[in-house]
Short mmCIF file of C-alpha atoms in Angstrom, two decimals:
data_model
loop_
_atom_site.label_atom_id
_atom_site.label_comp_id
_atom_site.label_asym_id
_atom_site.label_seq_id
_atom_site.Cartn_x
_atom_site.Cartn_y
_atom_site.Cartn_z
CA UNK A 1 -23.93 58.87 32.58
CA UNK A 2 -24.51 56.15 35.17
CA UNK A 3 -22.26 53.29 36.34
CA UNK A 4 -21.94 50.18 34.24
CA UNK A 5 -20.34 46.63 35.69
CA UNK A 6 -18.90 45.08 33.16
CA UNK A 7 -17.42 41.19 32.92
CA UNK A 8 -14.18 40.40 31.51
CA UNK A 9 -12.97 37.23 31.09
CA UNK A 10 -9.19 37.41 29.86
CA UNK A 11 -6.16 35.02 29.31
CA UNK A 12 -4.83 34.89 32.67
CA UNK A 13 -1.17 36.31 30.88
CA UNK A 14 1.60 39.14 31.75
CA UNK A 15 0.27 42.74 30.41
CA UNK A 16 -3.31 41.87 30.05
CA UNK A 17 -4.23 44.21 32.78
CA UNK A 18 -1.87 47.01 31.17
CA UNK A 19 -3.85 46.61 28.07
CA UNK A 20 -7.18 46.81 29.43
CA UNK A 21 -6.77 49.39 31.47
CA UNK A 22 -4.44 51.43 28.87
CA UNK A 23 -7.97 51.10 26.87
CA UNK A 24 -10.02 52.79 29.28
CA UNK A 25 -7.30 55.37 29.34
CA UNK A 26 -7.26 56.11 25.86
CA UNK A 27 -11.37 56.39 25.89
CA UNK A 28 -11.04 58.83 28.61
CA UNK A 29 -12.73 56.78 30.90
CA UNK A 30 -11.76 56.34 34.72
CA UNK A 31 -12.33 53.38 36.04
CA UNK A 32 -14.31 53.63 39.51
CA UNK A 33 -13.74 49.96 40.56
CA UNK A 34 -11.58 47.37 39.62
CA UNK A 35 -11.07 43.52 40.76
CA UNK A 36 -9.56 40.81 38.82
CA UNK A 37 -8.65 37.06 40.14
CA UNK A 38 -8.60 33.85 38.33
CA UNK A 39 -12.31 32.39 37.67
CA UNK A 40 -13.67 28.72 37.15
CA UNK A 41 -11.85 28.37 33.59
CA UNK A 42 -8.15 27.03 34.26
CA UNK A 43 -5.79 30.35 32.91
CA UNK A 44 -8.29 32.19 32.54
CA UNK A 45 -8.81 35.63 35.15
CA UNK A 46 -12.22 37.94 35.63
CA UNK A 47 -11.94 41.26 35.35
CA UNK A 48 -14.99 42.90 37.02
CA UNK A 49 -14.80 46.57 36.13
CA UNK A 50 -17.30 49.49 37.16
CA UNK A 51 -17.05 52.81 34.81
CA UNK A 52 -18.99 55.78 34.43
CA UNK A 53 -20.35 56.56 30.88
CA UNK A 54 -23.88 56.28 28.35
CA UNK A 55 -24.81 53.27 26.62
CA UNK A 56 -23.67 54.17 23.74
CA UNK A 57 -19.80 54.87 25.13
CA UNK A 58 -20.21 51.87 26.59
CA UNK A 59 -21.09 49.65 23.94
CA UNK A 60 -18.37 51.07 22.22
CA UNK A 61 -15.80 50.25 24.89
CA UNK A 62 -17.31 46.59 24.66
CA UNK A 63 -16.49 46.63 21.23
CA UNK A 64 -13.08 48.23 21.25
CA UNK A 65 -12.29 45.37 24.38
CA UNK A 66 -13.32 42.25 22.13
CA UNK A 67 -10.61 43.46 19.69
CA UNK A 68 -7.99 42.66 22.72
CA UNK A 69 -6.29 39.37 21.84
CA UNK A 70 -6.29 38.82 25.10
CA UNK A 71 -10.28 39.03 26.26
CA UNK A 72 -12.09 36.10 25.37
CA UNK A 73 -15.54 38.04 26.66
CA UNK A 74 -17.05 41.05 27.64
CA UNK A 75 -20.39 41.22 28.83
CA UNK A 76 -22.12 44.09 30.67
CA UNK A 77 -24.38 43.24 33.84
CA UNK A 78 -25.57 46.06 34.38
CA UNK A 79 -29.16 45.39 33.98
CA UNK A 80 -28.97 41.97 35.07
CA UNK A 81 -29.91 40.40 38.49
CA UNK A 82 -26.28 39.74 40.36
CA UNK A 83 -24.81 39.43 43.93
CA UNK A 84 -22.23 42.29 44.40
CA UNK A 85 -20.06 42.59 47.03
CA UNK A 86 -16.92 44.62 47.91
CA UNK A 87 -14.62 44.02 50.81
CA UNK A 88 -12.82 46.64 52.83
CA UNK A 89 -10.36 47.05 55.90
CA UNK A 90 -10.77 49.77 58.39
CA UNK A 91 -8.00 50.58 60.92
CA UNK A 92 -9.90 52.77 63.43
CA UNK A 93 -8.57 54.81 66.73
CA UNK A 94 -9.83 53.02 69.54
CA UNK A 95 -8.13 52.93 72.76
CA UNK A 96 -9.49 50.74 75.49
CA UNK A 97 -12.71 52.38 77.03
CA UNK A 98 -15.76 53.72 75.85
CA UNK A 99 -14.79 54.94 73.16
CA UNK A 100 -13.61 51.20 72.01
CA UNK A 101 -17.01 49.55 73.16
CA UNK A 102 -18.83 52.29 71.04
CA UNK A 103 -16.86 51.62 68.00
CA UNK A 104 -17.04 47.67 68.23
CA UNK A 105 -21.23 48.56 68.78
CA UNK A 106 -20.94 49.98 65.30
CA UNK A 107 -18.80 47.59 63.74
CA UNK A 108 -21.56 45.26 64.68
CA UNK A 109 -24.48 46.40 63.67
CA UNK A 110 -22.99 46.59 60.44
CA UNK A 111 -21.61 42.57 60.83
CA UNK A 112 -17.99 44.03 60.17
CA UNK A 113 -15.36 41.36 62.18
CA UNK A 114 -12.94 42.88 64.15
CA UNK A 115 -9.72 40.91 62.82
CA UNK A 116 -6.51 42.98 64.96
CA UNK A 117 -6.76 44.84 68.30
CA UNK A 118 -3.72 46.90 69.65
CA UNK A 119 -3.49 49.04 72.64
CA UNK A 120 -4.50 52.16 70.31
CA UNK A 121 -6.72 50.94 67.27
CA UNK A 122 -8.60 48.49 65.83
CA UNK A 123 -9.03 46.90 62.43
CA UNK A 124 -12.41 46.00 60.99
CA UNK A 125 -13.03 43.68 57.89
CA UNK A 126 -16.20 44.59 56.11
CA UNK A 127 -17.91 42.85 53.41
CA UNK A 128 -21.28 44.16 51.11
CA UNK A 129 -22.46 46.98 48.87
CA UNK A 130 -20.71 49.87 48.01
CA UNK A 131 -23.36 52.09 50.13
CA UNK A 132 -23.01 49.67 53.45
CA UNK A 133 -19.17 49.80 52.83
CA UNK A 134 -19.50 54.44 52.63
CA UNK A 135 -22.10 54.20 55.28
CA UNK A 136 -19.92 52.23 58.20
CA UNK A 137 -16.77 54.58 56.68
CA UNK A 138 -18.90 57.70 57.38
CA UNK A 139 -19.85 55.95 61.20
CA UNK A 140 -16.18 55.28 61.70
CA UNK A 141 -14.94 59.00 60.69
CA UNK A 142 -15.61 60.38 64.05
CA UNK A 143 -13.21 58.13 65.86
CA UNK A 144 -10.53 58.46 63.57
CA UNK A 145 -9.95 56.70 60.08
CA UNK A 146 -6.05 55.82 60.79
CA UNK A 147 -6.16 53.60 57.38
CA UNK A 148 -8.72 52.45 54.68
CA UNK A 149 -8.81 50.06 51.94
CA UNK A 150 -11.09 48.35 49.91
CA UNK A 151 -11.56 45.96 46.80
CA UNK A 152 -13.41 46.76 43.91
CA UNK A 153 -16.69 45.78 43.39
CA UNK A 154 -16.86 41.74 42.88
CA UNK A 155 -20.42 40.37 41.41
CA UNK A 156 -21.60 37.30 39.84
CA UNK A 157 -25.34 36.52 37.96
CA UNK A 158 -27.88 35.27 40.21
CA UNK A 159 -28.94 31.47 38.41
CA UNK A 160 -27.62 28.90 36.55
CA UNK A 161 -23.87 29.90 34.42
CA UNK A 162 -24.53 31.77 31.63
CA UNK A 163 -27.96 33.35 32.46
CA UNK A 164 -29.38 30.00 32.29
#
């Protein structure tokens, strides 16, 4: 099993999430990233999705998806050449002193923005691989994690629309 990205592109309608994701369910897959937003067609959304399975389960899935009234197209990029990023919010410990200089060092060697400062924390906005996104949350751990978030994985085909 390896991870697989795969490109939905959905009405952009009530429920059409539900029913995607109830699909995955009933596969047994878990979906390890998720991110959906409307896309260059007018009412139309993206679902990028990132699950965990062989080819073969996969191509299934595809299959099972394009019976969805709802998904106009499913296409899997995982072997294709794309730009991937994921975005993610870091509220860190960081009270004014050293230890706040050392974790503003970190957050910029990995170009994360500081976006809020309070007398006791900080928050960080990072954007860019899943790996640079663990590896600044791994950094970050020893001055204290007070909150975490972050998007799925977002990624689009390097070229032309359409491969072209």
């Amino acid at each position: 099993m390896r991870p697989h990205t795969l490109h939905v592109l959905v009405e952009n309608r009530a429920g059409v999430l539900s029913r995607v994701s109830g699909l995955f369910s009933r596969r047994g897959f878990n979906i390890e990233s998720l991110a959906v937003g409307t896309c260059e067609e007018p009412g139309m959304s993206r679902m990028t999705i990132v699950v965990l399975g062989d080819d073969a389960r996969i191509e299934q899935v595809k299959k099972q998806l394009n019976k969805l009234i709802d998904v106009i197209k499913v296409s899997d990029i995982t072997e294709q050449s794309t730009v991937a990023r994921e975005l993610a919010l870091i509220k860190v410990a960081a009270e004014p002193g050293e230890g706040r200089a050392e974790v503003m060092q970190v957050a910029s060697i990995f170009r994360a923005q500081i976006i809020d400062v309070s007398p006791k924390s900080i928050i960080l906005q990072v954007a860019g691989d899943s790996e640079k996104i663990d590896a600044l949350e791994r950094l970050l751990r020893q001055y204290g994690i007070k909150e975490f978030v972050r998007t799925g994985k977002i990624a689009l085909m390097r070229g032309m629309k359409g491969g072209r």
